[in-house]
mmCIF file of C-alpha atoms and ligand atoms in Angstrom:
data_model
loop_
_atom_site.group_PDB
_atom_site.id
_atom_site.type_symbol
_atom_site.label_atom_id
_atom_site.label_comp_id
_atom_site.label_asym_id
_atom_site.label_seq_id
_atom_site.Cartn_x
_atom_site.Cartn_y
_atom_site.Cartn_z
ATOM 1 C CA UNK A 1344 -29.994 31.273 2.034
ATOM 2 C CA UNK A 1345 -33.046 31.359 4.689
ATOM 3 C CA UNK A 1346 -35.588 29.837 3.680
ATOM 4 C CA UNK A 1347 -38.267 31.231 6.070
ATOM 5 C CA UNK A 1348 -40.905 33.022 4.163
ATOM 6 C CA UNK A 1349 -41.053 35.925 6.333
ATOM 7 C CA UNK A 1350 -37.573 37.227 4.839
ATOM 8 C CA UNK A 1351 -37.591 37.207 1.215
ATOM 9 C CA UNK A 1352 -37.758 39.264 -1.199
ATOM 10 C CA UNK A 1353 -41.213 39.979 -2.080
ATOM 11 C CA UNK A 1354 -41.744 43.069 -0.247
ATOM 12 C CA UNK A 1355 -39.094 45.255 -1.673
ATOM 13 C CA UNK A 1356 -39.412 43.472 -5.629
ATOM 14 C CA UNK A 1357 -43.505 45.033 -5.338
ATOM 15 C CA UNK A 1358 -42.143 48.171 -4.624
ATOM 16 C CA UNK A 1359 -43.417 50.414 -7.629
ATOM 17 C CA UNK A 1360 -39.397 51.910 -8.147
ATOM 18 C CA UNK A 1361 -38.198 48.464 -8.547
ATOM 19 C CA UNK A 1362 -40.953 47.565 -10.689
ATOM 20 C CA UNK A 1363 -39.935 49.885 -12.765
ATOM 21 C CA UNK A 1364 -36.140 49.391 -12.786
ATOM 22 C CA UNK A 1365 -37.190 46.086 -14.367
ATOM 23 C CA UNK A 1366 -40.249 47.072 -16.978
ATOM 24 C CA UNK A 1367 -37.539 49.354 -18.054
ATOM 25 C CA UNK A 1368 -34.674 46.897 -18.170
ATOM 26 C CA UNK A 1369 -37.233 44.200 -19.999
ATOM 27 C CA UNK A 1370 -37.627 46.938 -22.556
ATOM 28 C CA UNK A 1371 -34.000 47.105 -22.952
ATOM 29 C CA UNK A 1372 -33.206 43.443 -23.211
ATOM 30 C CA UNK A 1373 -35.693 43.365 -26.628
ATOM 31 C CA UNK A 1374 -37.650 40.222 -26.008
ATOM 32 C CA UNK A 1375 -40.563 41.031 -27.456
ATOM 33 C CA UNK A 1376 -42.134 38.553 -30.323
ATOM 34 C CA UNK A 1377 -40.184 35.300 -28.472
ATOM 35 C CA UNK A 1378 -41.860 32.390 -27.194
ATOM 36 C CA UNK A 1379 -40.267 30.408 -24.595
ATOM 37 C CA UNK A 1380 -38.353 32.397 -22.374
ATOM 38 C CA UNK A 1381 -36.634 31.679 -18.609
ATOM 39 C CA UNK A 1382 -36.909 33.761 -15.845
ATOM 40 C CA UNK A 1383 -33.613 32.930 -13.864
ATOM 41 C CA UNK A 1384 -33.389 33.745 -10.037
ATOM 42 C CA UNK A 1385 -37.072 34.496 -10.286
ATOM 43 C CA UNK A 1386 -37.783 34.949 -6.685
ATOM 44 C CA UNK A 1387 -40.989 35.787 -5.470
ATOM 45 C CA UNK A 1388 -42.182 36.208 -9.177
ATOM 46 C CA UNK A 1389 -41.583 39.941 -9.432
ATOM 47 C CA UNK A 1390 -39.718 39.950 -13.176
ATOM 48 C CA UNK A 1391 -42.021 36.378 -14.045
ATOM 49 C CA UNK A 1392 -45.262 38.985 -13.603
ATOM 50 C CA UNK A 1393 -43.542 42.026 -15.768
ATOM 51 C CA UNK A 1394 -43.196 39.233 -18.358
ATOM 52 C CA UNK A 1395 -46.498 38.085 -18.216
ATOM 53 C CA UNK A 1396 -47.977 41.740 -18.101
ATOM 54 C CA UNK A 1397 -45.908 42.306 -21.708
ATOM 55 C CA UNK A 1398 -46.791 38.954 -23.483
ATOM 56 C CA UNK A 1399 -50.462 39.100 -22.565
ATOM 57 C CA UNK A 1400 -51.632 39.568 -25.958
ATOM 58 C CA UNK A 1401 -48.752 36.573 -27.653
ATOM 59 C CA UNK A 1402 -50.293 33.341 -27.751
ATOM 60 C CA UNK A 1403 -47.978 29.918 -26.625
ATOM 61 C CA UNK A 1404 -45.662 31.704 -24.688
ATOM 62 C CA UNK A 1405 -43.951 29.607 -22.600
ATOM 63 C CA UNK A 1406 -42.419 30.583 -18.716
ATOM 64 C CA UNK A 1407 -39.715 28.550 -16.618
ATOM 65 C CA UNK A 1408 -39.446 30.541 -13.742
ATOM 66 C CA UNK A 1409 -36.499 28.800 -11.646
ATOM 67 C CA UNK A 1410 -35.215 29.611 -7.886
ATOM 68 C CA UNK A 1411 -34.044 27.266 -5.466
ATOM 69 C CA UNK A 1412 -35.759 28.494 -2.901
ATOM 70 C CA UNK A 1413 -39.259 26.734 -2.649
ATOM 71 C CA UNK A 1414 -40.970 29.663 -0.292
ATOM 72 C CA UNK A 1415 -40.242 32.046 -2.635
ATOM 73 C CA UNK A 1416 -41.384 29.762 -5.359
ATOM 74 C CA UNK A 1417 -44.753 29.052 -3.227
ATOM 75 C CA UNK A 1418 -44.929 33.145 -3.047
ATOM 76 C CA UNK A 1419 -44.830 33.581 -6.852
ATOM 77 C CA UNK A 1420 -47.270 30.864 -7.629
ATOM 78 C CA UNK A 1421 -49.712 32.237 -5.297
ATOM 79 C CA UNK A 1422 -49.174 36.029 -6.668
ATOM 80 C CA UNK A 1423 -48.856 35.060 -10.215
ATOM 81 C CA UNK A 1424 -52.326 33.306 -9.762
ATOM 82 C CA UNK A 1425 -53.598 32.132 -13.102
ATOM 83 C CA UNK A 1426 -52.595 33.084 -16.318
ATOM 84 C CA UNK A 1427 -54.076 33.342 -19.872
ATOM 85 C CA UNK A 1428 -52.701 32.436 -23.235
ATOM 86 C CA UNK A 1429 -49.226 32.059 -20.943
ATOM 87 C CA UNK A 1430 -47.961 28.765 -19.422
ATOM 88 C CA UNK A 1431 -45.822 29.353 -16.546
ATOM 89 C CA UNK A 1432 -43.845 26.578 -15.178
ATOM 90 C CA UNK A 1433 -42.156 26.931 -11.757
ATOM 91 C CA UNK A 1434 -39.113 25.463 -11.464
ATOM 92 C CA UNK A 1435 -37.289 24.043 -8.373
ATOM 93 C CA UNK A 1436 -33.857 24.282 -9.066
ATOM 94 C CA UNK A 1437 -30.155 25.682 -8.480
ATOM 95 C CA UNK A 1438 -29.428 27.626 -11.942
ATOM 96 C CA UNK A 1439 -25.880 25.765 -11.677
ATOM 97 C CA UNK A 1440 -28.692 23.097 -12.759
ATOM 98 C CA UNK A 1441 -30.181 24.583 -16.095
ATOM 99 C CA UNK A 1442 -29.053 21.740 -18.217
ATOM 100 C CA UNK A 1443 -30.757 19.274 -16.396
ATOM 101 C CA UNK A 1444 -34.066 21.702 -15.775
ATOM 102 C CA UNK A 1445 -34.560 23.247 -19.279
ATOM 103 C CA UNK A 1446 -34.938 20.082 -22.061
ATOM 104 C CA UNK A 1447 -35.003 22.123 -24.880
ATOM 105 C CA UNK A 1448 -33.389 25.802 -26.107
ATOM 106 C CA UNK A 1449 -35.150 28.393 -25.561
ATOM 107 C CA UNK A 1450 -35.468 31.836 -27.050
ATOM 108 C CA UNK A 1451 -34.534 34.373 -23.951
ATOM 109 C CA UNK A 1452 -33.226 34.105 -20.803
ATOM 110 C CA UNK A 1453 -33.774 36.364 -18.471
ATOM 111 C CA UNK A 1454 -32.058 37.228 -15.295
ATOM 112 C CA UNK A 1455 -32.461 39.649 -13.115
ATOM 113 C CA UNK A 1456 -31.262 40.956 -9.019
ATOM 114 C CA UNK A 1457 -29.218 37.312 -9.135
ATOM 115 C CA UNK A 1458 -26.148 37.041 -10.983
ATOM 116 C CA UNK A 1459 -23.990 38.362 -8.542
ATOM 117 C CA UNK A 1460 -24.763 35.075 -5.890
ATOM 118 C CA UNK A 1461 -23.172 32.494 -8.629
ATOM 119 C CA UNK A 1462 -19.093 31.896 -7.636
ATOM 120 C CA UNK A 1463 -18.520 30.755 -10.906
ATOM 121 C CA UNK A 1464 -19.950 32.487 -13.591
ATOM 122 C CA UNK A 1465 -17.951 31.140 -16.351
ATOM 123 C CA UNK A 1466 -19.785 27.372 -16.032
ATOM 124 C CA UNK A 1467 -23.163 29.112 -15.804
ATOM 125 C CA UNK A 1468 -22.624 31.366 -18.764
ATOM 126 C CA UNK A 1469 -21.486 28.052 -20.917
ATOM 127 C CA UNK A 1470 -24.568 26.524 -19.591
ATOM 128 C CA UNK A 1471 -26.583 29.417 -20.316
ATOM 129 C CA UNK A 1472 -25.431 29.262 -23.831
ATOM 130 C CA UNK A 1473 -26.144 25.852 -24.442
ATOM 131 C CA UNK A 1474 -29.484 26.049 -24.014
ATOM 132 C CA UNK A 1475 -29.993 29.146 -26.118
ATOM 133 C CA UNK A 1476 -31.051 29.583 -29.705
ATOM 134 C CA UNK A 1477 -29.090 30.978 -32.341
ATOM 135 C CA UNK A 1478 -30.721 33.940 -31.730
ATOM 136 C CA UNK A 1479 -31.124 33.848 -28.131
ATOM 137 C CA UNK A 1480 -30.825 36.823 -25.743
ATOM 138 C CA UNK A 1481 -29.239 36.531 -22.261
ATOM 139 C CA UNK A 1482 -30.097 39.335 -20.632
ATOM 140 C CA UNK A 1483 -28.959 40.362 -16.940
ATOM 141 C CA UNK A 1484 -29.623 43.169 -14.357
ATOM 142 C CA UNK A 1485 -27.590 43.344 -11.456
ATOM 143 C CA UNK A 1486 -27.146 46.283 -8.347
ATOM 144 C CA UNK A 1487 -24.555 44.308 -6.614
ATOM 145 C CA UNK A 1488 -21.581 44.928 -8.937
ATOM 146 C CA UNK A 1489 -18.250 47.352 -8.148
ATOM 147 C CA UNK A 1490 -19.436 50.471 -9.126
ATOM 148 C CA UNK A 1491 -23.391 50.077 -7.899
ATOM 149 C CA UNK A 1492 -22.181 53.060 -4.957
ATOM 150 C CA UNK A 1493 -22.180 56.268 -6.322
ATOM 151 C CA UNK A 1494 -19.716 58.276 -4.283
ATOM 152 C CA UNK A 1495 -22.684 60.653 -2.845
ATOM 153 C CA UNK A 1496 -23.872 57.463 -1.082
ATOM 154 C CA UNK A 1497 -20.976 56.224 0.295
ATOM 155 C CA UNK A 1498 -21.372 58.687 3.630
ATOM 156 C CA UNK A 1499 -24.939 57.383 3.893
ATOM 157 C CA UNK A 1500 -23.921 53.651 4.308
ATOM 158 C CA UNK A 1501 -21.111 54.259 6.268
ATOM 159 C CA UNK A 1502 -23.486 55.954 8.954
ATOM 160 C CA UNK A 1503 -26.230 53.290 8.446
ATOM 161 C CA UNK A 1504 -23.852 50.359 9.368
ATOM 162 C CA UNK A 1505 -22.029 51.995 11.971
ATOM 163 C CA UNK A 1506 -24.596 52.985 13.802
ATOM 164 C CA UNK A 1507 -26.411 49.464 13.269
ATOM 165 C CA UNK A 1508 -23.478 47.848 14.399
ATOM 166 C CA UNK A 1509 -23.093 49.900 17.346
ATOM 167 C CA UNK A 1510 -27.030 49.176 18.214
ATOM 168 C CA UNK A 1511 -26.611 45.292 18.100
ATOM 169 C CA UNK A 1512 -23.731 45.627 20.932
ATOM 170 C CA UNK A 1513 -25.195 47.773 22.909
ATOM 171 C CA UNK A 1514 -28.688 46.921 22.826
ATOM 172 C CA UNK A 1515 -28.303 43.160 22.025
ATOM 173 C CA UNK A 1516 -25.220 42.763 23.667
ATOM 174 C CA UNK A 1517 -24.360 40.962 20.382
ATOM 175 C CA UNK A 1518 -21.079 41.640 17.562
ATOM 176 C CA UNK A 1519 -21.396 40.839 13.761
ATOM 177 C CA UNK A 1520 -19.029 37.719 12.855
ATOM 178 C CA UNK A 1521 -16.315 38.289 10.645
ATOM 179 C CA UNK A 1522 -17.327 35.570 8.150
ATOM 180 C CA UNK A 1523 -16.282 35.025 4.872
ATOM 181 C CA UNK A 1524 -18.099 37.408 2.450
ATOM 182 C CA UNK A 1525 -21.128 36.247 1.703
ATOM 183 C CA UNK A 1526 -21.492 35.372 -2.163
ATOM 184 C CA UNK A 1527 -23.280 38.681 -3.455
ATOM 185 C CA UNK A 1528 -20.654 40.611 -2.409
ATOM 186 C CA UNK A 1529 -17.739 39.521 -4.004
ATOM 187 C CA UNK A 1530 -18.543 41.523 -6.553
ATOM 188 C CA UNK A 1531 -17.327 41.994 -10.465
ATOM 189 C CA UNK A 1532 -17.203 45.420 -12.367
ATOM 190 C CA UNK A 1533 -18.546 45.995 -15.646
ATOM 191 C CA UNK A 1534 -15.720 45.407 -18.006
ATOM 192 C CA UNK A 1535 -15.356 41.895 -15.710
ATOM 193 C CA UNK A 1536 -19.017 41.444 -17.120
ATOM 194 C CA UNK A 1537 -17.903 42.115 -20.623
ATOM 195 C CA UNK A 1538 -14.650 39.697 -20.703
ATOM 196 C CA UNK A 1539 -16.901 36.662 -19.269
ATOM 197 C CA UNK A 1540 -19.464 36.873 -21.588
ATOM 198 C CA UNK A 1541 -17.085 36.697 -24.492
ATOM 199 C CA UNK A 1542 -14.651 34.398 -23.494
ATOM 200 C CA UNK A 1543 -17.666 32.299 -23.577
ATOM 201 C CA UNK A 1544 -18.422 32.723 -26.356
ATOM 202 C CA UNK A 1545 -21.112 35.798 -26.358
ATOM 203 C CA UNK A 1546 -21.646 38.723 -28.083
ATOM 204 C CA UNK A 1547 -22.559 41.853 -26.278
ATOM 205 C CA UNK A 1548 -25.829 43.450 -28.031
ATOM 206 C CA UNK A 1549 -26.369 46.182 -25.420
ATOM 207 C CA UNK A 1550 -25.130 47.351 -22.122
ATOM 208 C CA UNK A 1551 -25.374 50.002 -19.671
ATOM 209 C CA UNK A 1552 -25.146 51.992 -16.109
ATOM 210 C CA UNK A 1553 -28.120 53.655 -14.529
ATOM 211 C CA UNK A 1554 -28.229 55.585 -11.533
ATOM 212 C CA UNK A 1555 -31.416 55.259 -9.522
ATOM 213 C CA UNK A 1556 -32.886 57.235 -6.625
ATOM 214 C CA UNK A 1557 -33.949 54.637 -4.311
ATOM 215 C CA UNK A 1558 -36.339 56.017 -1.600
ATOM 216 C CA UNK A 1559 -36.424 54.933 1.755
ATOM 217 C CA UNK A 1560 -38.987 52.278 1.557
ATOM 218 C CA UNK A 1561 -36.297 50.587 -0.642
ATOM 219 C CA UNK A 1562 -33.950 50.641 1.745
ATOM 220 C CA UNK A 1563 -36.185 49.324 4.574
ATOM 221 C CA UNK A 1564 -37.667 46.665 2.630
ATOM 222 C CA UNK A 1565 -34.621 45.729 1.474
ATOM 223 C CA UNK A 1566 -33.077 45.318 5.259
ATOM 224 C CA UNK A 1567 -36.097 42.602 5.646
ATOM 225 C CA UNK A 1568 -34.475 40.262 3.233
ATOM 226 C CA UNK A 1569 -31.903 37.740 4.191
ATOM 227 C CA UNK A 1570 -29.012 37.611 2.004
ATOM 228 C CA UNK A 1571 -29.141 41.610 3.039
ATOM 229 C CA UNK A 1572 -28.967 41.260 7.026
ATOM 230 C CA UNK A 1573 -26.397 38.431 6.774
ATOM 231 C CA UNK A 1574 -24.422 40.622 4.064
ATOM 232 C CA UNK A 1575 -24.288 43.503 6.588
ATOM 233 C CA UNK A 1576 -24.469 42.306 9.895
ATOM 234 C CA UNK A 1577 -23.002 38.414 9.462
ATOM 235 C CA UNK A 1578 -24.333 35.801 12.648
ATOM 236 C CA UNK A 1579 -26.705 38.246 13.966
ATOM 237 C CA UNK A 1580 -30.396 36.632 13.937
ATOM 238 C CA UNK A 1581 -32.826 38.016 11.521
ATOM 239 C CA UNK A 1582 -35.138 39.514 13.424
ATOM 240 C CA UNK A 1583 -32.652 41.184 15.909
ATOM 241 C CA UNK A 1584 -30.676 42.506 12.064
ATOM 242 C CA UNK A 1585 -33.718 43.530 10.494
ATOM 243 C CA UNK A 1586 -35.117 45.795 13.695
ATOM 244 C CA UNK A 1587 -31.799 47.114 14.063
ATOM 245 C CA UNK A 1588 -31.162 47.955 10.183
ATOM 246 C CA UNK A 1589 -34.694 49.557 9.561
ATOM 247 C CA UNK A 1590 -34.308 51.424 13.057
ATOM 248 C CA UNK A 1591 -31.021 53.043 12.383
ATOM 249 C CA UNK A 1592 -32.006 53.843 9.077
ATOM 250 C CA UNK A 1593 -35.151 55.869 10.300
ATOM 251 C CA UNK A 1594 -32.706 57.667 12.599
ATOM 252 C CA UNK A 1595 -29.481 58.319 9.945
ATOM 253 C CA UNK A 1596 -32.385 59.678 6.968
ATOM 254 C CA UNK A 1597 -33.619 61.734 9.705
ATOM 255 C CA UNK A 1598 -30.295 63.164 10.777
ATOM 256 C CA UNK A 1599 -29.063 63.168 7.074
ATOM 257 C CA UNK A 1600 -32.254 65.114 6.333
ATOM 258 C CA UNK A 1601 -32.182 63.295 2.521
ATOM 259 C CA UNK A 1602 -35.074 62.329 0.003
ATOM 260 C CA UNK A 1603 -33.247 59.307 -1.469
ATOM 261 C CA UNK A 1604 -30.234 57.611 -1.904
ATOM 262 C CA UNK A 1605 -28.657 56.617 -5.046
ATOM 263 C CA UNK A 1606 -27.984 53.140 -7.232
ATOM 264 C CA UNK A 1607 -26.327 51.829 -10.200
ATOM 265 C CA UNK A 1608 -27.969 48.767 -11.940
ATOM 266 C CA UNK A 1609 -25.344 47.381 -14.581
ATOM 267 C CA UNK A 1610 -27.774 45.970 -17.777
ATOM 268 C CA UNK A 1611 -26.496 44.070 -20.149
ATOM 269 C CA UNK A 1612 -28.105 41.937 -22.916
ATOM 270 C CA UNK A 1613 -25.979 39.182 -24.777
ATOM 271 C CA UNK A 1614 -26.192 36.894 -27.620
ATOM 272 C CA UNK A 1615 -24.774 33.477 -28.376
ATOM 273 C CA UNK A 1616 -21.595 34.432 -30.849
ATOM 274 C CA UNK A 1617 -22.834 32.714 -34.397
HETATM 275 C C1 LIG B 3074 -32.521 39.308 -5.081
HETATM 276 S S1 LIG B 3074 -33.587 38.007 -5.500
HETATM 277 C C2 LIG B 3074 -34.170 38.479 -7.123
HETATM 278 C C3 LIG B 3074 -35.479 37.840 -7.477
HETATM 279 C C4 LIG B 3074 -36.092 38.289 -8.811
HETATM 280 N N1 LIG B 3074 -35.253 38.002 -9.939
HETATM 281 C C5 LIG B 3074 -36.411 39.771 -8.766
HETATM 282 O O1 LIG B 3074 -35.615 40.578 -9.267
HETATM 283 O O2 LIG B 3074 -37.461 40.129 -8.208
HETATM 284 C C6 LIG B 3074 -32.447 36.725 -5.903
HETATM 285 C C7 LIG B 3074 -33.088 35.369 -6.096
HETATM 286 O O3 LIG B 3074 -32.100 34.475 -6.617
HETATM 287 C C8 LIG B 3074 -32.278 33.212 -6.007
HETATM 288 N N2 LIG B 3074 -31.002 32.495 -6.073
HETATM 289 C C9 LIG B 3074 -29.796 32.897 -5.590
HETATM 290 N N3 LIG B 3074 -28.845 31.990 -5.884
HETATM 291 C C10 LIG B 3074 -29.462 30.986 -6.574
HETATM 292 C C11 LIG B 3074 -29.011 29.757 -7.153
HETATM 293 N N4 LIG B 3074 -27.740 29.398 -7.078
HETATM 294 N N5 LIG B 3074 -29.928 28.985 -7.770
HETATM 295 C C12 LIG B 3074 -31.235 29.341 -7.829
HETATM 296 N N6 LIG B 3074 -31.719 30.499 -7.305
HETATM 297 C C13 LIG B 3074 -30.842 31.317 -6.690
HETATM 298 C C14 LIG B 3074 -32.719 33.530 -4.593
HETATM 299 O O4 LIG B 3074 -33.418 32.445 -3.999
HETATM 300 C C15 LIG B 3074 -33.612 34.750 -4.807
HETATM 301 O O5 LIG B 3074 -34.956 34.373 -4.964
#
């Protein structure tokens, strides 16, 4: 991943739709009443600050937030500020390296937007396990899993990347690389979801599909983060993949004459099987 600052993820996870995606998905995963509680893949502190906002009142609740990327540790520290009756401890770490990060079990552990980048999920979903109470929740959020594109968006993207594409050779005289695909999208489908997390040794508590209208600022925000340019336009520089992806999407809503473009987010909430 890039580490530079200026391309994370901080812009589109403030949006006020993805905000509350994940307020909504917290409500879903039932963590309410727990105590220590790690906030996987935490980025830029987006999920870390919905969990703070819900615990205010709990005394001795305990935060790891863990991402391996220190800027958008740095980020979160400096938007999550300081914090009452909550300790929050920041984490530097791959989340291959839970075991070694998180000493004791804790009660929840929540992951959201990041699944999708691990290639093997059946190691991290051991780990995960191990370091969960009894009654420990796992619960995950993901929009990069087959079956996130609703068919009435598929025209949309097609348009968007083609005409990006098109803009990088021509203007830029430039031409994506075929490279391999880039972790988050080698993607699993739902029941894929459901046959890892009990082969190792989960039970499912809840899961479901929901289709969200994502407006254009989600889409342009979203073409300023990294792992998005190099997903779509692979070897192209950053800046020259994020003017072209935000400019051709100005012209395609135009032309498409639309209001927003649809989502699934696949949430699921686990258990350790007693
Ligand atoms: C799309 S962002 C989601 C951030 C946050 N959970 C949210 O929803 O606002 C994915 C995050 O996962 C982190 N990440 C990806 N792979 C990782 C890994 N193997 N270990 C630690 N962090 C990882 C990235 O650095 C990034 O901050």
């Amino acid at each position: 991943m890039n580490t530079s600052e200026e391309y994370n993820f901080n812009q589109f996870s403030n949006l006020p739709f993805y905000t509350d995606i994940n307020a909504n998905f917290l409500e879903f995963a039932e963590i309410d009443d727990l105590k220590t509680i790690v906030d996987l893949g935490c980025g830029t502190g987006g999920i870390t600050k919905l969990l703070i906002k819900r615990f205010r009142d709990a005394k001795e609740t305990m935060i790891f937030a863990i991402d391996h990327s220190k800027t958008a540790l740095k980020t979160a520290a400096n938007e999550i500020g300081e914090t009452k009756n909550i300790i929050v401890k920041f984490c530097h770490s791959e989340v291959q390296s839970l075991t070694d990060v998180i000493k004791d079990k804790v009660d929840a552990i929540v992951y959201c937007n990041s699944i999708h980048y691990v290639p093997d999920k059946s190691d991290l979903l051991k780990k995960i396990k191990s370091k969960l109470n009894n009654k420990g929740i796992l619960a995950f959020n993901t929009s990069f899993f087959e079956g996130s594109h609703p068919d009435d968006s598929l025209e949309f993207f097609r348009k968007w990347m083609l005409r990006s594409l098109r803009k990088v050779r021509k203007e830029y005289g430039l031409s994506a690389k075929k490279s391999d695909k880039v972790q988050s999208r080698v993607q699993l489908n739902q029941k894929q979801y459901e046959n890892l997390l009990i082969e190792n040794g989960f039970k499912i508590n809840s899961i479901s599909t929901n289709r969200i209208d994502v407006p254009i600022e989600g889409w342009h925000h979203i073409s300023g983060f990294s792992d998005w340019i190099e997903g779509i336009l692979p070897g192209i520089p950053l800046d020259i993949g994020r003017e072209v992806l935000q400019k051709s999407l100005a012209e395609i809503w135009d032309e498409l004459k639309i209001k927003s473009i649809p989502r699934i987010w696949l949430s699921v909430s686990a258990s350790p099987k007693s």
